[in-house]
Amino acid sequence: MNTRKSTVALTLVGSLVLGFAGGSLGAATTNLFGSDTDLVGDSGQVQQTQIVEEGSQTIDAIEKVQPAVVSIVATRDLQIVRRSPSSLFNPFMPVPQEAPQVETQRQQVSGGSGFIVSADGLVLTNKHVVRDEDADYSVVLNNGEEYTAEVVSRDPANDLAVIQILEGEDKSKPKDLPIVEFGESDNLKIGQKVIAIGNALGEFQNTVTSGIVSAISRQIEASDSMGGNRDVLTNLLQTDAAINAGNSGGPLINLSGQVVGVNTAIASGANGIGFAIPIDDVKPVVSSVKEFGEIVRPQLGVRYVLLSKTNAENFEIDVDHGAYLAGNDSEALPAVLKDSPADKAGLQAKDVILEVDGKEINETFGLQEAIRNKKPDDKVNLTIWRDGKSIEKTVTLEAFEPQK
């Protein structure tokens, strides 16, 4: 299956707090078990039983996960300008003008979701939910308890972050908090039922919606609701389970109550198109924080373009898949970064990485996906196409450090 970059407008679903001008929440409900009409005959009885069993399974899955789903609130000091009543008079009248008064008030500026991954209060969420380094963060549990929280680490390579729940004036770590159970996203099938849970619109805590896995291995370019902070996200799950603003960082779960994804983005102006980061891409992040106290990503140290039958002709290359190492002649944008693991292993500009540890690099499985779940100091075996022939290279990965 080919993966192509989405061209529709997509929005990261952290909620900006804008307030409501009015309106009410509709009270429409759907009968969980379908029609009230009596079913007659053996086939009808089987159908009724299947619907009831699926409904019970959904409820059990939600009840299993909900205690570990949290709402995340960001607050910061904002300046408020108060003008004296005299400023409302006609400016041509001889009324003394007083200088406006500037006050500072702490206000909620955004909201999102997350879920607890350790009994002592580590919470996984999206990076864009806690992107504001000047904000203070708090966490509200499903039972209404509120705690302060601090950002532990933001992922340099994906829209993920980990925060720590703290309690009391001494800001100690809590104990025995409920945690989620991880599933396996690599085994998900298109059409499989999934459930999204989160702090919808930053207002409605632990809202539950359901749908199916619509597609896998999606690549999109997403931005926040103001059109800024653009990120390219790869290897995403697509779902038609309603993901609303504020659901960012909440879990996407299967019918066993296991987390299979992290709700991340929605397609603006479209219904039933949401995206989640697969949990198998998330597990190394959690392990990294528990082991190193921060998110540590490995790096290879190359700039590349994924090849297809179309663009391979443009590069005049006689292979139609792989990662083509492309840059320019300047030191600012080299194909192979100086002193990087790739440089030390002898990789060169215009090399094509065909395989990583025997797995083919193509539009569905890119180089980033092949490296992402490795650790620093791991060795990877590369099959490279150079000057019309295949060669092998072994590279020792190093910790990723964002360029400044």
mmCIF file of C-alpha atoms in Angstrom:
data_model
loop_
_atom_site.group_PDB
_atom_site.id
_atom_site.type_symbol
_atom_site.label_atom_id
_atom_site.label_comp_id
_atom_site.label_asym_id
_atom_site.label_seq_id
_atom_site.Cartn_x
_atom_site.Cartn_y
_atom_site.Cartn_z
ATOM 1 C CA MET A 1 0.000 0.000 0.000
ATOM 2 C CA ASN A 2 1.429 3.337 -1.002
ATOM 3 C CA THR A 3 1.556 6.146 1.493
ATOM 4 C CA ARG A 4 1.302 9.679 0.237
ATOM 5 C CA LYS A 5 1.572 12.908 2.117
ATOM 6 C CA SER A 6 -1.808 14.357 2.971
ATOM 7 C CA THR A 7 -2.620 17.644 1.290
ATOM 8 C CA VAL A 8 -5.705 18.510 3.324
ATOM 9 C CA ALA A 9 -5.505 20.942 6.217
ATOM 10 C CA LEU A 10 -4.922 19.112 9.487
ATOM 11 C CA THR A 11 -5.079 20.388 13.008
ATOM 12 C CA LEU A 12 -3.368 19.218 16.162
ATOM 13 C CA VAL A 13 -6.166 18.784 18.632
ATOM 14 C CA GLY A 14 -4.993 20.515 21.762
ATOM 15 C CA SER A 15 -7.776 22.852 22.820
ATOM 16 C CA LEU A 16 -7.330 26.608 22.976
ATOM 17 C CA VAL A 17 -9.649 27.999 25.618
ATOM 18 C CA LEU A 18 -11.874 30.451 23.772
ATOM 19 C CA GLY A 19 -15.042 30.101 25.829
ATOM 20 C CA PHE A 20 -18.585 29.573 24.621
ATOM 21 C CA ALA A 21 -20.863 32.400 23.527
ATOM 22 C CA GLY A 22 -23.957 30.351 24.207
ATOM 23 C CA GLY A 23 -25.785 27.220 23.139
ATOM 24 C CA SER A 24 -26.394 23.966 24.905
ATOM 25 C CA LEU A 25 -25.231 20.412 24.785
ATOM 26 C CA GLY A 26 -27.706 18.266 22.898
ATOM 27 C CA ALA A 27 -29.395 15.493 24.793
ATOM 28 C CA ALA A 28 -29.760 13.075 21.919
ATOM 29 C CA THR A 29 -28.792 9.502 22.783
ATOM 30 C CA THR A 30 -28.382 6.297 20.843
ATOM 31 C CA ASN A 31 -29.749 2.981 21.997
ATOM 32 C CA LEU A 32 -26.639 0.913 22.664
ATOM 33 C CA PHE A 33 -28.370 -2.325 21.755
ATOM 34 C CA GLY A 34 -30.053 -1.147 18.552
ATOM 35 C CA SER A 35 -33.746 -1.439 17.774
ATOM 36 C CA ASP A 36 -36.336 -2.264 20.428
ATOM 37 C CA THR A 37 -38.139 -4.508 17.945
ATOM 38 C CA ASP A 38 -38.362 -8.115 19.091
ATOM 39 C CA LEU A 39 -36.143 -10.412 17.081
ATOM 40 C CA VAL A 40 -37.753 -13.651 16.021
ATOM 41 C CA GLY A 41 -36.084 -16.896 15.045
ATOM 42 C CA ASP A 42 -32.691 -18.421 15.660
ATOM 43 C CA SER A 43 -30.818 -16.018 13.385
ATOM 44 C CA GLY A 44 -32.441 -13.045 15.104
ATOM 45 C CA GLN A 45 -31.485 -14.357 18.535
ATOM 46 C CA VAL A 46 -27.869 -14.713 17.437
ATOM 47 C CA GLN A 47 -27.880 -11.160 16.113
ATOM 48 C CA GLN A 48 -29.267 -9.787 19.390
ATOM 49 C CA THR A 49 -26.676 -11.739 21.382
ATOM 50 C CA GLN A 50 -23.806 -10.433 19.215
ATOM 51 C CA ILE A 51 -24.929 -6.815 19.598
ATOM 52 C CA VAL A 52 -25.285 -7.133 23.381
ATOM 53 C CA GLU A 53 -21.881 -8.831 23.675
ATOM 54 C CA GLU A 54 -20.181 -6.094 21.644
ATOM 55 C CA GLY A 55 -21.889 -3.416 23.728
ATOM 56 C CA SER A 56 -20.784 -5.076 26.968
ATOM 57 C CA GLN A 57 -17.254 -5.452 25.636
ATOM 58 C CA THR A 58 -17.130 -1.747 24.764
ATOM 59 C CA ILE A 59 -18.358 -0.754 28.222
ATOM 60 C CA ASP A 60 -15.845 -3.061 29.923
ATOM 61 C CA ALA A 61 -12.997 -1.619 27.841
ATOM 62 C CA ILE A 62 -13.952 1.971 28.707
ATOM 63 C CA GLU A 63 -14.338 1.232 32.418
ATOM 64 C CA LYS A 64 -10.932 -0.433 32.445
ATOM 65 C CA VAL A 65 -9.122 2.582 30.978
ATOM 66 C CA GLN A 66 -11.040 5.633 32.211
ATOM 67 C CA PRO A 67 -9.515 5.832 35.713
ATOM 68 C CA ALA A 68 -6.076 6.363 34.141
ATOM 69 C CA VAL A 69 -7.159 9.046 31.639
ATOM 70 C CA VAL A 70 -6.471 12.615 32.756
ATOM 71 C CA SER A 71 -7.236 16.151 31.651
ATOM 72 C CA ILE A 72 -4.248 18.485 31.319
ATOM 73 C CA VAL A 73 -4.726 22.212 31.903
ATOM 74 C CA ALA A 74 -2.193 24.917 31.025
ATOM 75 C CA THR A 75 -2.321 28.258 32.869
ATOM 76 C CA ARG A 76 -0.186 31.358 32.695
ATOM 77 C CA ASP A 77 -0.155 34.988 33.780
ATOM 78 C CA LEU A 78 -1.837 37.236 31.213
ATOM 79 C CA GLN A 79 -1.905 41.018 31.222
ATOM 80 C CA ILE A 80 -5.327 42.668 31.368
ATOM 81 C CA VAL A 81 -5.695 46.354 30.579
ATOM 82 C CA ARG A 82 -8.403 48.197 32.478
ATOM 83 C CA ARG A 83 -9.380 51.658 31.272
ATOM 84 C CA SER A 84 -11.015 54.276 33.456
ATOM 85 C CA PRO A 85 -14.604 55.365 32.666
ATOM 86 C CA SER A 86 -13.301 58.774 31.530
ATOM 87 C CA SER A 87 -11.755 57.119 28.497
ATOM 88 C CA LEU A 88 -15.273 56.482 27.202
ATOM 89 C CA PHE A 89 -16.134 60.177 26.945
ATOM 90 C CA ASN A 90 -15.767 62.269 23.819
ATOM 91 C CA PRO A 91 -12.019 62.801 23.364
ATOM 92 C CA PHE A 92 -12.657 66.423 22.365
ATOM 93 C CA MET A 93 -14.238 67.242 25.712
ATOM 94 C CA PRO A 94 -11.914 68.611 28.418
ATOM 95 C CA VAL A 95 -12.171 65.501 30.621
ATOM 96 C CA PRO A 96 -8.949 64.464 32.390
ATOM 97 C CA GLN A 97 -7.612 61.207 30.959
ATOM 98 C CA GLU A 98 -6.214 58.624 33.314
ATOM 99 C CA ALA A 99 -3.571 56.111 32.272
ATOM 100 C CA PRO A 100 -4.952 52.581 31.740
ATOM 101 C CA GLN A 101 -4.308 50.159 34.573
ATOM 102 C CA VAL A 102 -2.445 46.989 33.682
ATOM 103 C CA GLU A 103 -3.129 43.954 35.844
ATOM 104 C CA THR A 104 -1.872 40.408 35.686
ATOM 105 C CA GLN A 105 -4.259 37.506 36.087
ATOM 106 C CA ARG A 106 -3.606 33.781 35.917
ATOM 107 C CA GLN A 107 -5.857 32.232 33.311
ATOM 108 C CA GLN A 108 -6.318 28.894 31.595
ATOM 109 C CA VAL A 109 -4.874 29.128 28.105
ATOM 110 C CA SER A 110 -5.161 25.600 26.741
ATOM 111 C CA GLY A 111 -6.227 22.083 27.578
ATOM 112 C CA GLY A 112 -5.558 18.554 26.463
ATOM 113 C CA SER A 113 -5.575 14.954 27.565
ATOM 114 C CA GLY A 114 -3.143 12.285 28.679
ATOM 115 C CA PHE A 115 -2.976 8.906 30.373
ATOM 116 C CA ILE A 116 -1.023 7.558 33.317
ATOM 117 C CA VAL A 117 1.733 5.072 32.441
ATOM 118 C CA SER A 118 3.323 4.530 35.871
ATOM 119 C CA ALA A 119 1.862 4.188 39.360
ATOM 120 C CA ASP A 120 4.041 7.078 40.568
ATOM 121 C CA GLY A 121 2.444 9.526 38.161
ATOM 122 C CA LEU A 122 4.170 9.595 34.764
ATOM 123 C CA VAL A 123 1.661 10.801 32.166
ATOM 124 C CA LEU A 124 2.016 10.452 28.410
ATOM 125 C CA THR A 125 0.555 13.166 26.201
ATOM 126 C CA ASN A 126 1.238 15.087 22.970
ATOM 127 C CA LYS A 127 4.118 17.522 22.776
ATOM 128 C CA HIS A 128 1.859 20.255 21.418
ATOM 129 C CA VAL A 129 -0.347 19.972 24.531
ATOM 130 C CA VAL A 130 2.585 21.044 26.729
ATOM 131 C CA ARG A 131 4.564 23.040 24.167
ATOM 132 C CA ASP A 132 4.353 26.336 26.111
ATOM 133 C CA GLU A 133 7.491 26.488 28.258
ATOM 134 C CA ASP A 134 6.176 29.520 30.162
ATOM 135 C CA ALA A 135 2.928 27.869 31.253
ATOM 136 C CA ASP A 136 2.165 25.987 34.451
ATOM 137 C CA TYR A 137 0.441 22.636 34.119
ATOM 138 C CA SER A 138 -2.057 20.780 36.251
ATOM 139 C CA VAL A 139 -3.712 17.395 35.888
ATOM 140 C CA VAL A 140 -7.289 16.444 36.759
ATOM 141 C CA LEU A 141 -7.946 12.761 37.369
ATOM 142 C CA ASN A 142 -11.133 10.962 36.423
ATOM 143 C CA ASN A 143 -12.309 11.138 40.064
ATOM 144 C CA GLY A 144 -11.947 14.937 40.093
ATOM 145 C CA GLU A 145 -8.698 15.120 42.068
ATOM 146 C CA GLU A 146 -6.358 17.863 40.814
ATOM 147 C CA TYR A 147 -2.568 17.829 40.963
ATOM 148 C CA THR A 148 0.234 20.045 39.775
ATOM 149 C CA ALA A 149 2.439 18.621 37.040
ATOM 150 C CA GLU A 150 5.846 19.292 35.537
ATOM 151 C CA VAL A 151 7.090 18.512 32.044
ATOM 152 C CA VAL A 152 9.702 15.760 32.213
ATOM 153 C CA SER A 153 10.678 15.624 28.557
ATOM 154 C CA ARG A 154 9.475 16.586 25.071
ATOM 155 C CA ASP A 155 10.184 14.226 22.199
ATOM 156 C CA PRO A 156 12.592 15.740 19.640
ATOM 157 C CA ALA A 157 11.365 13.394 16.908
ATOM 158 C CA ASN A 158 7.608 13.005 17.403
ATOM 159 C CA ASP A 159 4.556 14.771 18.850
ATOM 160 C CA LEU A 160 4.953 13.158 22.262
ATOM 161 C CA ALA A 161 5.797 14.336 25.764
ATOM 162 C CA VAL A 162 5.880 12.956 29.300
ATOM 163 C CA ILE A 163 4.839 14.914 32.378
ATOM 164 C CA GLN A 164 5.063 14.057 36.084
ATOM 165 C CA ILE A 165 2.151 14.349 38.520
ATOM 166 C CA LEU A 166 3.185 15.903 41.845
ATOM 167 C CA GLU A 167 1.284 16.147 45.121
ATOM 168 C CA GLY A 168 1.519 18.233 48.255
ATOM 169 C CA GLU A 169 3.639 21.257 49.019
ATOM 170 C CA ASP A 170 6.773 19.131 48.892
ATOM 171 C CA LYS A 171 5.851 18.088 45.325
ATOM 172 C CA SER A 172 6.364 14.414 46.009
ATOM 173 C CA LYS A 173 5.451 11.681 43.565
ATOM 174 C CA PRO A 174 2.114 9.983 44.230
ATOM 175 C CA LYS A 175 1.719 6.267 44.789
ATOM 176 C CA ASP A 176 -0.590 3.567 43.459
ATOM 177 C CA LEU A 177 -2.240 5.598 40.702
ATOM 178 C CA PRO A 178 -4.211 3.609 38.114
ATOM 179 C CA ILE A 179 -2.297 2.942 34.909
ATOM 180 C CA VAL A 180 -3.212 1.921 31.365
ATOM 181 C CA GLU A 181 -2.272 -1.326 29.669
ATOM 182 C CA PHE A 182 -0.455 -1.135 26.336
ATOM 183 C CA GLY A 183 -1.647 -3.184 23.375
ATOM 184 C CA GLU A 184 0.097 -3.782 20.054
ATOM 185 C CA SER A 185 -0.572 -1.391 17.193
ATOM 186 C CA ASP A 186 1.449 -3.403 14.657
ATOM 187 C CA ASN A 187 -1.270 -6.058 14.720
ATOM 188 C CA LEU A 188 -4.174 -3.670 14.066
ATOM 189 C CA LYS A 189 -6.338 -4.360 11.034
ATOM 190 C CA ILE A 190 -8.309 -1.895 8.925
ATOM 191 C CA GLY A 191 -11.918 -2.099 10.087
ATOM 192 C CA GLN A 192 -11.036 -3.054 13.665
ATOM 193 C CA LYS A 193 -13.114 -1.234 16.268
ATOM 194 C CA VAL A 194 -11.383 1.389 18.418
ATOM 195 C CA ILE A 195 -12.470 3.884 21.092
ATOM 196 C CA ALA A 196 -11.131 7.403 21.692
ATOM 197 C CA ILE A 197 -11.191 8.957 25.166
ATOM 198 C CA GLY A 198 -10.260 12.527 26.060
ATOM 199 C CA ASN A 199 -11.016 15.980 27.379
ATOM 200 C CA ALA A 200 -13.245 17.065 24.473
ATOM 201 C CA LEU A 201 -13.124 20.794 23.654
ATOM 202 C CA GLY A 202 -11.144 21.300 26.853
ATOM 203 C CA GLU A 203 -14.488 21.219 28.688
ATOM 204 C CA PHE A 204 -15.972 17.720 28.716
ATOM 205 C CA GLN A 205 -13.668 15.411 30.642
ATOM 206 C CA ASN A 206 -13.307 11.768 29.575
ATOM 207 C CA THR A 207 -15.606 12.014 26.569
ATOM 208 C CA VAL A 208 -15.857 8.663 24.771
ATOM 209 C CA THR A 209 -16.328 8.125 21.033
ATOM 210 C CA SER A 210 -15.993 4.978 18.951
ATOM 211 C CA GLY A 211 -15.196 4.034 15.389
ATOM 212 C CA ILE A 212 -12.847 1.857 13.389
ATOM 213 C CA VAL A 213 -9.282 1.888 12.144
ATOM 214 C CA SER A 214 -9.741 3.518 8.733
ATOM 215 C CA ALA A 215 -6.144 3.259 7.500
ATOM 216 C CA ILE A 216 -2.598 2.730 8.704
ATOM 217 C CA SER A 217 0.818 4.237 7.941
ATOM 218 C CA ARG A 218 -0.506 7.707 7.125
ATOM 219 C CA GLN A 219 1.814 10.705 6.753
ATOM 220 C CA ILE A 220 0.491 14.221 7.341
ATOM 221 C CA GLU A 221 1.621 17.777 7.915
ATOM 222 C CA ALA A 222 -0.227 19.168 10.922
ATOM 223 C CA SER A 223 -0.392 22.527 12.671
ATOM 224 C CA ASP A 224 -2.109 23.920 15.734
ATOM 225 C CA SER A 225 -5.520 25.598 15.488
ATOM 226 C CA MET A 226 -3.848 28.953 14.767
ATOM 227 C CA GLY A 227 -1.919 27.537 11.807
ATOM 228 C CA GLY A 228 1.471 27.608 13.519
ATOM 229 C CA ASN A 229 3.934 25.034 14.901
ATOM 230 C CA ARG A 230 3.836 22.796 11.857
ATOM 231 C CA ASP A 231 4.968 19.194 12.276
ATOM 232 C CA VAL A 232 5.335 16.344 9.791
ATOM 233 C CA LEU A 233 3.946 13.210 11.410
ATOM 234 C CA THR A 234 4.486 9.758 9.930
ATOM 235 C CA ASN A 235 3.249 6.189 10.370
ATOM 236 C CA LEU A 236 -0.065 7.351 11.849
ATOM 237 C CA LEU A 237 -3.270 5.424 12.395
ATOM 238 C CA GLN A 238 -6.336 6.959 10.758
ATOM 239 C CA THR A 239 -9.691 6.530 12.498
ATOM 240 C CA ASP A 240 -13.262 7.718 12.120
ATOM 241 C CA ALA A 241 -13.749 7.758 15.905
ATOM 242 C CA ALA A 242 -14.562 11.394 16.652
ATOM 243 C CA ILE A 243 -11.446 13.170 17.926
ATOM 244 C CA ASN A 244 -12.341 16.664 19.075
ATOM 245 C CA ALA A 245 -10.259 19.641 20.127
ATOM 246 C CA GLY A 246 -8.891 18.840 23.582
ATOM 247 C CA ASN A 247 -8.608 15.100 22.886
ATOM 248 C CA SER A 248 -4.904 15.442 22.074
ATOM 249 C CA GLY A 249 -2.841 13.041 24.125
ATOM 250 C CA GLY A 250 -5.805 10.877 25.084
ATOM 251 C CA PRO A 251 -5.747 7.135 24.427
ATOM 252 C CA LEU A 252 -7.139 5.262 21.447
ATOM 253 C CA ILE A 253 -8.034 1.820 22.788
ATOM 254 C CA ASN A 254 -9.164 -1.564 21.493
ATOM 255 C CA LEU A 255 -12.062 -3.647 22.810
ATOM 256 C CA SER A 256 -9.734 -5.325 25.300
ATOM 257 C CA GLY A 257 -9.180 -1.959 27.000
ATOM 258 C CA GLN A 258 -5.585 -1.727 25.788
ATOM 259 C CA VAL A 259 -4.081 1.492 24.455
ATOM 260 C CA VAL A 260 -3.187 1.141 20.767
ATOM 261 C CA GLY A 261 -2.623 4.815 19.902
ATOM 262 C CA VAL A 262 -2.325 8.410 21.112
ATOM 263 C CA ASN A 263 -4.980 10.769 19.693
ATOM 264 C CA THR A 264 -3.131 13.548 17.906
ATOM 265 C CA ALA A 265 -4.741 15.335 14.945
ATOM 266 C CA ILE A 266 -7.942 15.891 13.012
ATOM 267 C CA ALA A 267 -8.602 16.957 9.429
ATOM 268 C CA SER A 268 -10.002 20.498 9.493
ATOM 269 C CA GLY A 269 -13.324 20.859 7.702
ATOM 270 C CA ALA A 270 -13.884 17.113 7.454
ATOM 271 C CA ASN A 271 -15.848 14.621 9.518
ATOM 272 C CA GLY A 272 -14.572 11.234 10.581
ATOM 273 C CA ILE A 273 -10.890 11.802 9.784
ATOM 274 C CA GLY A 274 -8.680 11.667 12.857
ATOM 275 C CA PHE A 275 -5.131 10.479 13.440
ATOM 276 C CA ALA A 276 -3.292 8.741 16.268
ATOM 277 C CA ILE A 277 0.334 7.839 16.918
ATOM 278 C CA PRO A 278 0.643 4.013 17.101
ATOM 279 C CA ILE A 279 1.433 2.756 20.578
ATOM 280 C CA ASP A 280 4.329 0.640 19.297
ATOM 281 C CA ASP A 281 6.036 3.935 18.326
ATOM 282 C CA VAL A 282 5.296 5.272 21.816
ATOM 283 C CA LYS A 283 6.627 2.416 23.950
ATOM 284 C CA PRO A 284 10.312 3.380 23.490
ATOM 285 C CA VAL A 285 9.489 6.893 24.711
ATOM 286 C CA VAL A 286 8.060 5.584 27.983
ATOM 287 C CA SER A 287 10.948 3.131 28.414
ATOM 288 C CA SER A 288 13.447 5.921 27.739
ATOM 289 C CA VAL A 289 11.985 8.194 30.423
ATOM 290 C CA LYS A 290 11.914 5.384 32.964
ATOM 291 C CA GLU A 291 15.524 4.431 32.170
ATOM 292 C CA PHE A 292 17.204 7.794 31.470
ATOM 293 C CA GLY A 293 14.816 10.340 32.993
ATOM 294 C CA GLU A 294 14.200 11.905 29.572
ATOM 295 C CA ILE A 295 13.218 10.994 26.020
ATOM 296 C CA VAL A 296 16.376 9.896 24.229
ATOM 297 C CA ARG A 297 16.128 9.225 20.499
ATOM 298 C CA PRO A 298 18.776 7.617 18.311
ATOM 299 C CA GLN A 299 20.101 9.365 15.228
ATOM 300 C CA LEU A 300 21.746 8.217 12.035
ATOM 301 C CA GLY A 301 22.677 11.706 10.855
ATOM 302 C CA VAL A 302 21.481 11.975 7.250
ATOM 303 C CA ARG A 303 19.110 14.059 5.120
ATOM 304 C CA TYR A 304 17.155 12.017 2.625
ATOM 305 C CA VAL A 305 14.288 11.724 0.195
ATOM 306 C CA LEU A 306 12.157 8.572 0.033
ATOM 307 C CA LEU A 307 12.275 7.193 -3.487
ATOM 308 C CA SER A 308 9.349 6.067 -5.609
ATOM 309 C CA LYS A 309 9.097 5.023 -9.242
ATOM 310 C CA THR A 310 8.244 8.627 -10.087
ATOM 311 C CA ASN A 311 10.972 10.598 -8.375
ATOM 312 C CA ALA A 312 13.706 7.979 -8.911
ATOM 313 C CA GLU A 313 13.693 8.999 -12.568
ATOM 314 C CA ASN A 314 14.235 12.627 -11.575
ATOM 315 C CA PHE A 315 17.340 11.664 -9.611
ATOM 316 C CA GLU A 316 18.486 9.388 -12.463
ATOM 317 C CA ILE A 317 18.731 6.419 -10.108
ATOM 318 C CA ASP A 318 18.124 2.842 -11.257
ATOM 319 C CA VAL A 319 16.371 1.736 -8.037
ATOM 320 C CA ASP A 320 12.778 2.690 -7.220
ATOM 321 C CA HIS A 321 12.781 2.477 -3.415
ATOM 322 C CA GLY A 322 14.969 3.439 -0.502
ATOM 323 C CA ALA A 323 16.215 6.617 1.190
ATOM 324 C CA TYR A 324 18.236 8.771 -1.210
ATOM 325 C CA LEU A 325 20.775 10.847 0.739
ATOM 326 C CA ALA A 326 20.262 14.354 -0.585
ATOM 327 C CA GLY A 327 21.482 17.755 0.542
ATOM 328 C CA ASN A 328 23.427 20.558 -1.033
ATOM 329 C CA ASP A 329 27.067 21.489 -1.224
ATOM 330 C CA SER A 330 26.871 23.959 1.657
ATOM 331 C CA GLU A 331 27.809 23.053 5.211
ATOM 332 C CA ALA A 332 24.372 24.168 6.381
ATOM 333 C CA LEU A 333 22.447 21.350 4.665
ATOM 334 C CA PRO A 334 24.754 18.404 3.988
ATOM 335 C CA ALA A 335 23.338 15.018 3.017
ATOM 336 C CA VAL A 336 25.495 13.400 5.707
ATOM 337 C CA LEU A 337 26.010 15.403 8.906
ATOM 338 C CA LYS A 338 29.608 15.896 9.905
ATOM 339 C CA ASP A 339 30.806 13.577 12.701
ATOM 340 C CA SER A 340 27.432 11.823 12.758
ATOM 341 C CA PRO A 341 27.126 8.005 12.992
ATOM 342 C CA ALA A 342 26.525 7.891 9.226
ATOM 343 C CA ASP A 343 29.621 9.995 8.572
ATOM 344 C CA LYS A 344 31.754 7.781 10.818
ATOM 345 C CA ALA A 345 30.483 4.692 8.968
ATOM 346 C CA GLY A 346 31.426 6.145 5.579
ATOM 347 C CA LEU A 347 28.018 7.000 4.101
ATOM 348 C CA GLN A 348 28.097 9.533 1.281
ATOM 349 C CA ALA A 349 25.784 11.941 -0.501
ATOM 350 C CA LYS A 350 23.774 10.224 -3.268
ATOM 351 C CA ASP A 351 23.896 6.868 -1.474
ATOM 352 C CA VAL A 352 20.541 5.066 -1.353
ATOM 353 C CA ILE A 353 19.738 3.163 1.845
ATOM 354 C CA LEU A 354 17.752 0.182 0.555
ATOM 355 C CA GLU A 355 17.363 -1.801 3.782
ATOM 356 C CA VAL A 356 17.834 -1.433 7.532
ATOM 357 C CA ASP A 357 18.432 -4.714 9.345
ATOM 358 C CA GLY A 358 16.969 -6.565 6.369
ATOM 359 C CA LYS A 359 13.760 -4.491 6.185
ATOM 360 C CA GLU A 360 13.115 -2.679 2.922
ATOM 361 C CA ILE A 361 12.874 1.106 3.049
ATOM 362 C CA ASN A 362 9.967 2.374 0.950
ATOM 363 C CA GLU A 363 7.064 4.822 1.012
ATOM 364 C CA THR A 364 5.206 2.727 3.582
ATOM 365 C CA PHE A 365 8.177 1.976 5.855
ATOM 366 C CA GLY A 366 10.525 4.956 5.879
ATOM 367 C CA LEU A 367 13.986 5.425 7.317
ATOM 368 C CA GLN A 368 12.613 7.326 10.307
ATOM 369 C CA GLU A 369 10.359 4.397 11.211
ATOM 370 C CA ALA A 370 13.268 1.970 10.839
ATOM 371 C CA ILE A 371 15.443 3.939 13.275
ATOM 372 C CA ARG A 372 12.890 5.452 15.660
ATOM 373 C CA ASN A 373 12.497 2.496 17.998
ATOM 374 C CA LYS A 374 16.208 1.786 18.300
ATOM 375 C CA LYS A 375 18.383 3.010 21.175
ATOM 376 C CA PRO A 376 21.630 4.974 21.222
ATOM 377 C CA ASP A 377 24.619 2.602 20.882
ATOM 378 C CA ASP A 378 22.506 0.083 18.936
ATOM 379 C CA LYS A 379 24.180 -1.201 15.773
ATOM 380 C CA VAL A 380 22.177 -1.298 12.544
ATOM 381 C CA ASN A 381 23.077 -3.039 9.309
ATOM 382 C CA LEU A 382 22.441 -0.986 6.179
ATOM 383 C CA THR A 383 22.170 -2.201 2.602
ATOM 384 C CA ILE A 384 23.254 0.682 0.391
ATOM 385 C CA TRP A 385 23.070 1.289 -3.357
ATOM 386 C CA ARG A 386 26.150 3.161 -4.575
ATOM 387 C CA ASP A 387 27.503 3.560 -8.105
ATOM 388 C CA GLY A 388 25.280 0.844 -9.514
ATOM 389 C CA LYS A 389 25.985 -1.847 -6.948
ATOM 390 C CA SER A 390 24.884 -2.936 -3.464
ATOM 391 C CA ILE A 391 27.198 -2.625 -0.458
ATOM 392 C CA GLU A 392 26.808 -3.264 3.267
ATOM 393 C CA LYS A 393 27.557 -0.869 6.132
ATOM 394 C CA THR A 394 27.215 -1.209 9.911
ATOM 395 C CA VAL A 395 26.406 1.967 11.829
ATOM 396 C CA THR A 396 26.447 2.554 15.586
ATOM 397 C CA LEU A 397 23.617 4.965 16.471
ATOM 398 C CA GLU A 398 24.078 7.922 18.805
ATOM 399 C CA ALA A 399 21.703 10.042 20.886
ATOM 400 C CA PHE A 400 19.818 12.646 18.882
ATOM 401 C CA GLU A 401 20.591 16.276 19.688
ATOM 402 C CA PRO A 402 18.452 18.917 17.943
ATOM 403 C CA GLN A 403 20.451 21.373 15.878
ATOM 404 C CA LYS A 404 20.302 24.965 17.104
#
